Coordinates of N, CA and C in Angstrom, one line a residue:
A67 N 0.8 -1.1 -0.1 CA 0.0 0.0 0.1 C 0.9 1.1 -0.1
L68 N 0.2 2.2 -0.7 CA 1.0 3.3 -0.6 C 0.3 4.5 0.2
V69 N 1.3 5.3 0.6 CA 0.8 6.2 1.8 C 1.8 7.5 1.6
G70 N 0.9 8.6 1.9 CA 1.7 9.9 1.5 C 1.1 10.8 0.8
T71 N 1.6 11.9 0.7 CA 0.9 12.9 -0.3 C 2.0 13.6 -1.2
K72 N 1.2 13.9 -2.4 CA 2.1 14.7 -3.6 C 1.6 15.7 -3.8
I73 N 2.4 16.6 -3.7 CA 1.9 18.5 -4.2 C 2.2 18.3 -6.0
L74 N 1.3 18.7 -6.7 CA 1.6 19.0 -8.0 C 1.5 20.6 -8.3
T75 N 2.0 21.0 -9.2 CA 2.0 22.6 -9.6 C 1.5 22.5 -11.1
F76 N 0.3 23.1 -11.2 CA 0.1 23.0 -12.9 C -0.1 24.9 -13.1
T77 N -0.3 25.2 -14.5 CA -0.6 26.3 -14.9 C -1.6 26.2 -16.0
I78 N -2.6 27.1 -15.8 CA -3.8 27.1 -16.8 C -3.5 28.2 -17.5
L79 N -3.4 27.7 -18.8 CA -2.9 28.9 -20.2 C -4.3 29.3 -20.6
P80 N -4.3 30.6 -20.9 CA -5.2 31.5 -21.5 C -5.7 30.4 -22.7
Y81 N -6.9 30.6 -23.0 CA -7.5 29.9 -24.3 C -7.2 30.9 -25.7
D82 N -6.7 30.1 -26.4 CA -6.2 30.8 -27.7 C -7.3 31.1 -28.9
L83 N -8.0 32.0 -29.1 CA -8.9 32.2 -30.0 C -8.7 32.1 -31.4
G84 N -7.2 32.4 -31.4 CA -6.5 32.3 -32.9 C -6.3 30.7 -33.4
V85 N -6.4 29.7 -32.7 CA -6.2 28.4 -33.2 C -7.5 27.6 -32.8
G86 N -7.5 26.4 -33.4 CA -8.5 25.3 -33.2 C -9.8 25.7 -33.8
S87 N -10.8 25.3 -33.3 CA -12.3 25.5 -33.8 C -13.0 26.5 -33.3
V88 N -12.8 28.0 -33.1 CA -13.3 29.1 -32.8 C -14.2 29.4 -33.7
S89 N -15.7 29.7 -33.4 CA -16.6 30.0 -34.8 C -17.5 31.2 -34.2
F90 N -17.8 31.9 -34.9 CA -18.7 33.0 -34.6 C -20.4 32.5 -34.8
N91 N -21.1 33.3 -34.1 CA -22.7 33.1 -34.4 C -23.1 34.7 -34.6
I92 N -23.1 35.6 -35.8 CA -23.7 36.3 -35.9 C -24.5 36.5 -37.0
A93 N -25.9 36.6 -36.5 CA -26.8 36.9 -37.6 C -26.9 38.2 -38.5
D94 N -27.3 38.5 -39.7 CA -27.5 39.4 -40.5 C -28.3 40.6 -39.6
K95 N -28.0 41.9 -39.7 CA -28.3 43.1 -39.0 C -29.1 43.9 -40.0
S96 N -30.1 44.5 -39.6 CA -30.8 45.7 -40.3 C -29.9 46.9 -40.0
Y97 N -29.7 47.5 -41.0 CA -28.8 49.0 -41.0 C -29.7 49.7 -39.9
T98 N -29.0 50.6 -38.8 CA -29.6 51.3 -37.9 C -28.3 52.7 -37.7
V99 N -28.8 53.9 -37.0 CA -28.1 54.7 -37.2 C -27.6 55.1 -35.7
P100 N -26.1 55.1 -35.5 CA -25.1 55.6 -36.2 C -24.6 54.2 -36.7
G101 N -24.4 53.1 -36.6 CA -23.9 51.8 -36.8 C -24.4 50.8 -36.3
V102 N -23.8 49.5 -36.6 CA -24.4 48.2 -36.6 C -23.5 47.5 -35.8
T103 N -23.5 47.0 -34.5 CA -22.7 46.6 -33.7 C -23.4 45.1 -32.8
P104 N -23.4 44.2 -33.5 CA -24.4 43.2 -33.0 C -23.5 42.2 -31.9
A105 N -24.5 41.9 -31.2 CA -23.9 41.0 -29.8 C -23.0 39.7 -30.5
V106 N -22.0 39.7 -30.0 CA -20.8 38.5 -30.5 C -21.1 37.2 -29.5
R107 N -21.0 36.2 -30.3 CA -21.2 35.1 -29.4 C -19.9 34.2 -30.1
L108 N -19.2 33.7 -29.3 CA -18.0 32.7 -30.0 C -18.3 31.4 -29.3
Y109 N -17.9 30.5 -30.2 CA -18.0 29.0 -29.9 C -16.9 28.4 -30.2
A110 N -16.4 27.6 -29.1 CA -15.1 26.6 -29.4 C -15.4 25.1 -29.4
G111 N -14.7 24.5 -30.2 CA -15.1 23.1 -30.2 C -13.8 22.2 -30.8
Y112 N -14.4 20.8 -30.9 CA -13.4 20.1 -31.6 C -14.2 18.8 -31.9
S113 N -13.7 18.2 -32.9 CA -14.0 16.9 -33.7 C -13.7 15.6 -33.2
T114 N -14.5 14.6 -32.7 CA -14.1 13.4 -32.2 C -15.1 12.4 -33.0
T115 N -14.4 11.1 -32.7 CA -15.5 10.0 -33.1 C -15.9 9.4 -31.8
V116 N -17.2 9.1 -32.1 CA -18.2 8.4 -31.3 C -18.5 7.1 -31.7
N117 N -18.3 6.3 -31.5 CA -19.3 5.0 -31.9 C -18.8 4.8 -33.4
K118 N -17.8 5.2 -34.0 CA -17.4 5.5 -35.5 C -18.0 6.3 -36.1
K119 N -18.8 7.1 -35.5 CA -19.5 8.6 -36.0 C -18.9 9.7 -35.9
N120 N -18.6 10.7 -36.6 CA -18.0 11.9 -36.4 C -18.9 12.5 -35.7
K121 N -18.6 13.4 -34.3 CA -19.0 14.1 -33.6 C -18.4 15.4 -33.2
I122 N -19.2 16.4 -33.4 CA -18.5 17.8 -33.0 C -19.1 18.3 -31.7
V123 N -18.1 18.3 -30.9 CA -18.6 18.8 -29.4 C -18.2 20.4 -29.5
S124 N -18.9 21.1 -29.0 CA -18.9 22.7 -28.8 C -19.6 23.4 -27.7
W125 N -19.1 24.4 -27.2 CA -19.3 25.4 -26.3 C -19.4 26.5 -26.5
R126 N -20.3 27.4 -25.8 CA -20.1 28.6 -26.2 C -19.0 29.5 -25.0
L127 N -18.3 30.4 -25.7 CA -17.0 31.1 -24.5 C -18.0 32.2 -24.1
K128 N -18.3 32.1 -22.6 CA -19.2 33.1 -22.2 C -18.4 34.3 -21.7
D129 N -17.4 34.4 -21.2 CA -17.1 35.7 -20.2 C -16.1 36.4 -21.2
L130 N -16.8 37.0 -22.4 CA -16.1 37.7 -23.5 C -15.5 39.5 -23.0
T131 N -15.8 39.5 -21.7 CA -15.7 40.8 -21.2 C -14.1 41.1 -21.1
E132 N -13.2 40.0 -21.2 CA -11.9 40.1 -21.2 C -11.3 40.1 -22.8
C133 N -12.3 40.1 -23.7 CA -11.9 40.1 -25.3 C -12.0 41.9 -25.6
V134 N -11.2 42.2 -26.4 CA -11.8 43.7 -27.0 C -12.3 43.2 -28.3
Q135 N -13.3 44.0 -28.4 CA -14.5 43.5 -29.8 C -14.5 44.8 -30.5
L136 N -13.5 45.0 -31.8 CA -13.8 45.8 -32.5 C -14.4 45.8 -34.1
F137 N -15.3 46.6 -34.3 CA -15.9 46.3 -35.7 C -15.6 47.4 -36.6
H138 N -15.5 46.6 -37.9 CA -14.7 47.8 -39.0 C -15.7 47.4 -40.1
D139 N -16.2 48.8 -40.9 CA -17.1 48.6 -41.8 C -18.7 48.7 -41.4
S140 N -19.0 49.1 -40.1 CA -20.2 48.7 -39.8 C -21.3 50.1 -39.7
S141 N -20.6 50.9 -40.4 CA -21.6 52.1 -40.7 C -22.4 52.2 -41.8
N142 N -22.9 51.3 -42.5 CA -23.5 51.1 -43.7 C -23.9 50.0 -44.1
A143 N -24.7 49.6 -44.9 CA -25.2 48.4 -45.6 C -24.1 47.9 -46.2
G144 N -23.9 46.9 -46.1 CA -23.1 46.1 -46.7 C -22.5 44.9 -45.7
T145 N -21.2 44.5 -46.2 CA -20.4 43.6 -45.5 C -19.6 44.2 -44.3
A146 N -19.8 43.8 -43.2 CA -19.1 44.5 -42.0 C -18.2 43.3 -41.2
C147 N -17.1 43.9 -40.5 CA -15.9 43.0 -39.7 C -15.7 43.0 -38.5
V148 N -16.0 42.1 -37.8 CA -15.8 42.2 -36.2 C -14.2 41.5 -36.1
E149 N -13.6 41.8 -35.1 CA -12.3 41.5 -34.9 C -12.6 40.9 -33.1
V150 N -12.4 40.0 -32.8 CA -12.0 39.9 -31.3 C -10.8 39.4 -30.9
T151 N -10.0 40.1 -30.1 CA -8.8 39.9 -29.5 C -8.7 39.7 -28.0
G152 N -8.1 38.6 -27.8 CA -8.4 38.2 -26.5 C -7.3 38.9 -25.4
R153 N -7.7 39.0 -24.1 CA -7.0 39.5 -22.9 C -7.2 38.6 -22.0
G154 N -6.6 38.5 -20.8 CA -6.7 37.9 -19.4 C -6.7 36.2 -19.9
N155 N -7.9 35.5 -19.7 CA -8.1 34.4 -19.7 C -8.2 33.7 -21.2
Y156 N -8.1 34.8 -22.4 CA -8.0 34.3 -23.7 C -6.9 35.0 -24.4
L157 N -6.5 34.6 -25.5 CA -5.4 35.3 -26.1 C -5.5 34.9 -27.6
G158 N -5.0 35.6 -28.6 CA -5.1 35.7 -30.0 C -6.0 36.2 -30.5
C159 N -6.4 36.3 -31.6 CA -7.4 37.3 -32.2 C -8.0 36.2 -33.3
R160 N -9.5 36.4 -33.6 CA -10.4 35.9 -34.5 C -11.3 37.3 -35.1
Y161 N -11.4 36.7 -36.6 CA -12.0 37.9 -37.4 C -13.2 36.9 -38.0
D162 N -14.6 37.8 -38.1 CA -15.7 37.3 -38.9 C -16.1 38.2 -39.6
T163 N -16.9 37.9 -40.5 CA -17.8 39.0 -41.2 C -19.5 38.7 -41.1
Y164 N -20.1 39.8 -41.1 CA -21.5 39.8 -41.1 C -22.4 40.6 -41.9
S165 N -23.3 40.5 -42.1 CA -24.2 41.4 -43.5 C -25.1 42.6 -42.8
I166 N -25.0 44.0 -43.0 CA -26.0 44.8 -42.6 C -26.8 44.8 -43.9
V167 N -28.2 44.7 -43.9 CA -29.0 44.8 -44.9 C -29.7 46.3 -44.5
P168 N -30.0 46.5 -45.9 CA -31.0 48.1 -45.8 C -32.0 48.0 -44.8
A169 N -32.3 49.1 -44.1 CA -33.6 49.1 -43.4 C -34.6 49.6 -44.1
D170 N -36.1 49.1 -43.9 CA -36.8 49.3 -44.4 C -37.5 51.0 -44.3
I171 N -37.2 51.8 -45.2 CA -37.6 53.1 -44.9 C -39.1 53.6 -44.4
A172 N -40.2 52.3 -44.8 CA -41.5 52.4 -44.4 C -41.6 52.2 -43.1
R173 N -40.7 51.5 -42.4 CA -41.0 51.0 -41.1 C -40.2 51.6 -40.1
T174 N -38.9 52.4 -40.8 CA -37.8 52.9 -39.6 C -38.0 54.1 -39.6
A175 N -38.5 55.1 -40.9 CA -38.2 56.4 -40.8 C -39.4 57.0 -40.7
V176 N -39.3 58.4 -40.2 CA -40.4 59.2 -39.9 C -40.4 60.3 -41.0
I177 N -41.6 60.3 -41.7 CA -41.6 61.0 -42.7 C -42.8 62.6 -42.4
K178 N -42.3 63.6 -42.7 CA -43.1 64.6 -42.3 C -43.2 65.7 -43.3
K179 N -44.1 66.3 -43.8 CA -44.3 67.4 -44.7 C -45.0 68.7 -44.3
D180 N -44.2 69.9 -44.1 CA -44.6 70.9 -43.3 C -45.8 71.5 -44.3
R181 N -46.1 72.9 -43.7 CA -47.2 73.4 -44.8 C -46.5 74.0 -46.2
H182 N -45.6 74.2 -46.1 CA -45.1 74.6 -47.2 C -44.6 73.7 -48.6
G183 N -45.0 72.5 -48.0 CA -44.7 71.3 -48.6 C -43.3 70.5 -48.9
V184 N -42.4 71.2 -47.8 CA -41.1 70.7 -47.8 C -41.2 69.4 -46.9
I185 N -40.5 68.1 -47.5 CA -40.4 66.5 -46.8 C -39.2 67.0 -46.3
T186 N -39.5 66.3 -44.6 CA -38.2 65.7 -44.0 C -38.5 64.7 -43.8
V187 N -37.3 63.7 -43.6 CA -37.5 62.1 -43.5 C -36.3 62.2 -42.3
T188 N -36.6 61.5 -41.1 CA -35.8 61.3 -40.1 C -35.8 59.7 -39.9
C189 N -34.6 59.3 -39.2 CA -34.6 57.9 -38.7 C -33.7 58.2 -37.5
R190 N -34.4 57.8 -36.5 CA -33.8 57.8 -35.1 C -33.2 59.0 -34.8
K191 N -34.0 60.0 -35.0 CA -33.7 61.6 -34.8 C -32.8 62.0 -35.6
R192 N -32.0 61.6 -36.8 CA -31.1 61.6 -37.7 C -31.8 62.4 -38.9
V193 N -31.7 63.4 -39.6 CA -32.2 63.5 -40.7 C -31.5 63.1 -42.0
L194 N -32.3 62.3 -42.8 CA -31.8 61.8 -44.3 C -31.8 62.7 -45.0
K195 N -30.9 62.1 -45.8 CA -30.8 63.3 -47.0 C -31.4 62.7 -48.4
E196 N -31.9 63.4 -49.0 CA -32.2 63.5 -50.5 C -31.3 62.9 -51.4
G197 N -31.6 62.2 -52.1 CA -30.3 61.5 -53.1 C -29.4 60.9 -52.4
I198 N -29.1 60.5 -51.2 CA -28.2 59.7 -50.8 C -29.0 58.5 -50.0
D199 N -30.0 58.9 -48.9 CA -30.7 58.0 -48.3 C -31.9 57.5 -48.9
Y200 N -33.0 58.7 -49.7 CA -34.0 58.5 -50.3 C -34.4 59.4 -51.5
T201 N -35.3 58.8 -52.4 CA -35.7 59.7 -53.6 C -37.5 60.2 -53.2
V202 N -37.6 61.0 -54.0 CA -39.0 61.5 -54.0 C -39.6 61.4 -55.4
S203 N -40.6 60.6 -55.8 CA -41.1 60.8 -57.1 C -42.8 60.6 -57.1
D204 N -43.3 61.2 -58.1 CA -44.7 61.0 -58.5 C -45.3 59.7 -58.6
D205 N -46.4 59.3 -57.7 CA -47.0 58.3 -57.7 C -47.9 58.2 -59.1
P206 N -47.3 57.2 -60.3 CA -48.2 57.3 -61.2 C -49.5 56.9 -61.3
A207 N -49.7 56.0 -60.1 CA -51.0 55.4 -59.9 C -52.2 56.2 -59.4
N208 N -51.6 57.5 -58.4 CA -52.3 58.5 -57.9 C -51.8 59.7 -57.9
S209 N -52.2 61.0 -58.7 CA -51.5 62.0 -58.8 C -51.7 63.0 -57.4
R210 N -52.2 62.3 -56.5 CA -52.1 63.1 -55.3 C -51.0 62.6 -54.3
K211 N -50.6 61.6 -54.8 CA -49.3 61.1 -53.8 C -47.8 61.1 -54.6
L212 N -47.0 61.0 -53.4 CA -45.5 60.9 -53.6 C -45.1 59.7 -53.2
I213 N -43.9 59.2 -53.9 CA -43.7 58.0 -53.3 C -41.8 58.3 -52.8
I214 N -41.8 58.0 -51.7 CA -40.4 58.1 -50.9 C -39.8 56.7 -51.0
S215 N -38.5 56.3 -51.8 CA -38.1 55.2 -52.2 C -36.6 55.3 -51.4
G216 N -36.5 54.3 -50.6 CA -35.2 54.1 -49.8 C -34.3 54.1 -50.9
I217 N -32.7 54.5 -50.5 CA -31.5 53.9 -51.5 C -30.7 53.9 -50.4
G218 N -29.5 53.6 -50.8 CA -28.2 53.3 -49.9 C -28.6 52.4 -48.8
N219 N -28.4 53.0 -47.7 CA -28.8 52.1 -46.6 C -30.1 52.0 -46.3
F220 N -31.1 52.3 -47.1 CA -32.7 52.3 -46.9 C -33.2 51.4 -48.1
K221 N -34.3 50.8 -47.9 CA -35.0 50.0 -49.1 C -36.7 50.5 -48.8
G222 N -37.2 50.0 -49.8 CA -38.4 50.0 -49.7 C -39.1 51.5 -50.2
E223 N -40.4 51.7 -50.0 CA -40.9 52.6 -50.7 C -42.1 53.1 -49.4
K224 N -42.5 54.0 -49.3 CA -43.8 54.8 -48.7 C -44.5 56.1 -49.4
K225 N -45.7 55.7 -49.9 CA -46.8 57.0 -50.1 C -46.9 58.0 -49.1
I226 N -46.9 58.9 -49.6 CA -47.5 60.2 -48.7 C -48.3 61.2 -49.6
S227 N -49.3 62.0 -48.8 CA -50.1 62.8 -49.7 C -48.9 64.0 -50.2
R228 N -49.4 64.6 -51.1 CA -48.9 65.7 -51.9 C -49.0 66.8 -50.8

């Protein structure tokens, strides 16, 4: 019989985001003012064989407060990038892209016309610019209506009275 005590010293190393199977879970986002910074979820995992079948084991990396998240090209509709750099219990760096889709002007914008006929279109308290964010045209089906059509970061249309 063995009797006694053995003391071991070990070091827990930071999890390296730059190697292995770390993936993002970022859904496409609709354009917002001033920019789109979605919630970032990182998953780590590995592939193994169980009973002669390939199985992927994954888990969510939860405490990302020790990571620095930088968003690139997140100000306009199109493809944006997120960069996550580890600190503390994480190290390394990981990149992923996500899509920013144009917002529906009929649902997100407030369209007002003053008594002089001047049209103001706003989204989240920001005044939109004609020719950049929207166009104004006559409604061919109804001469008493105008069509506000989203362009650039906006899509869709909304009809208003002249």
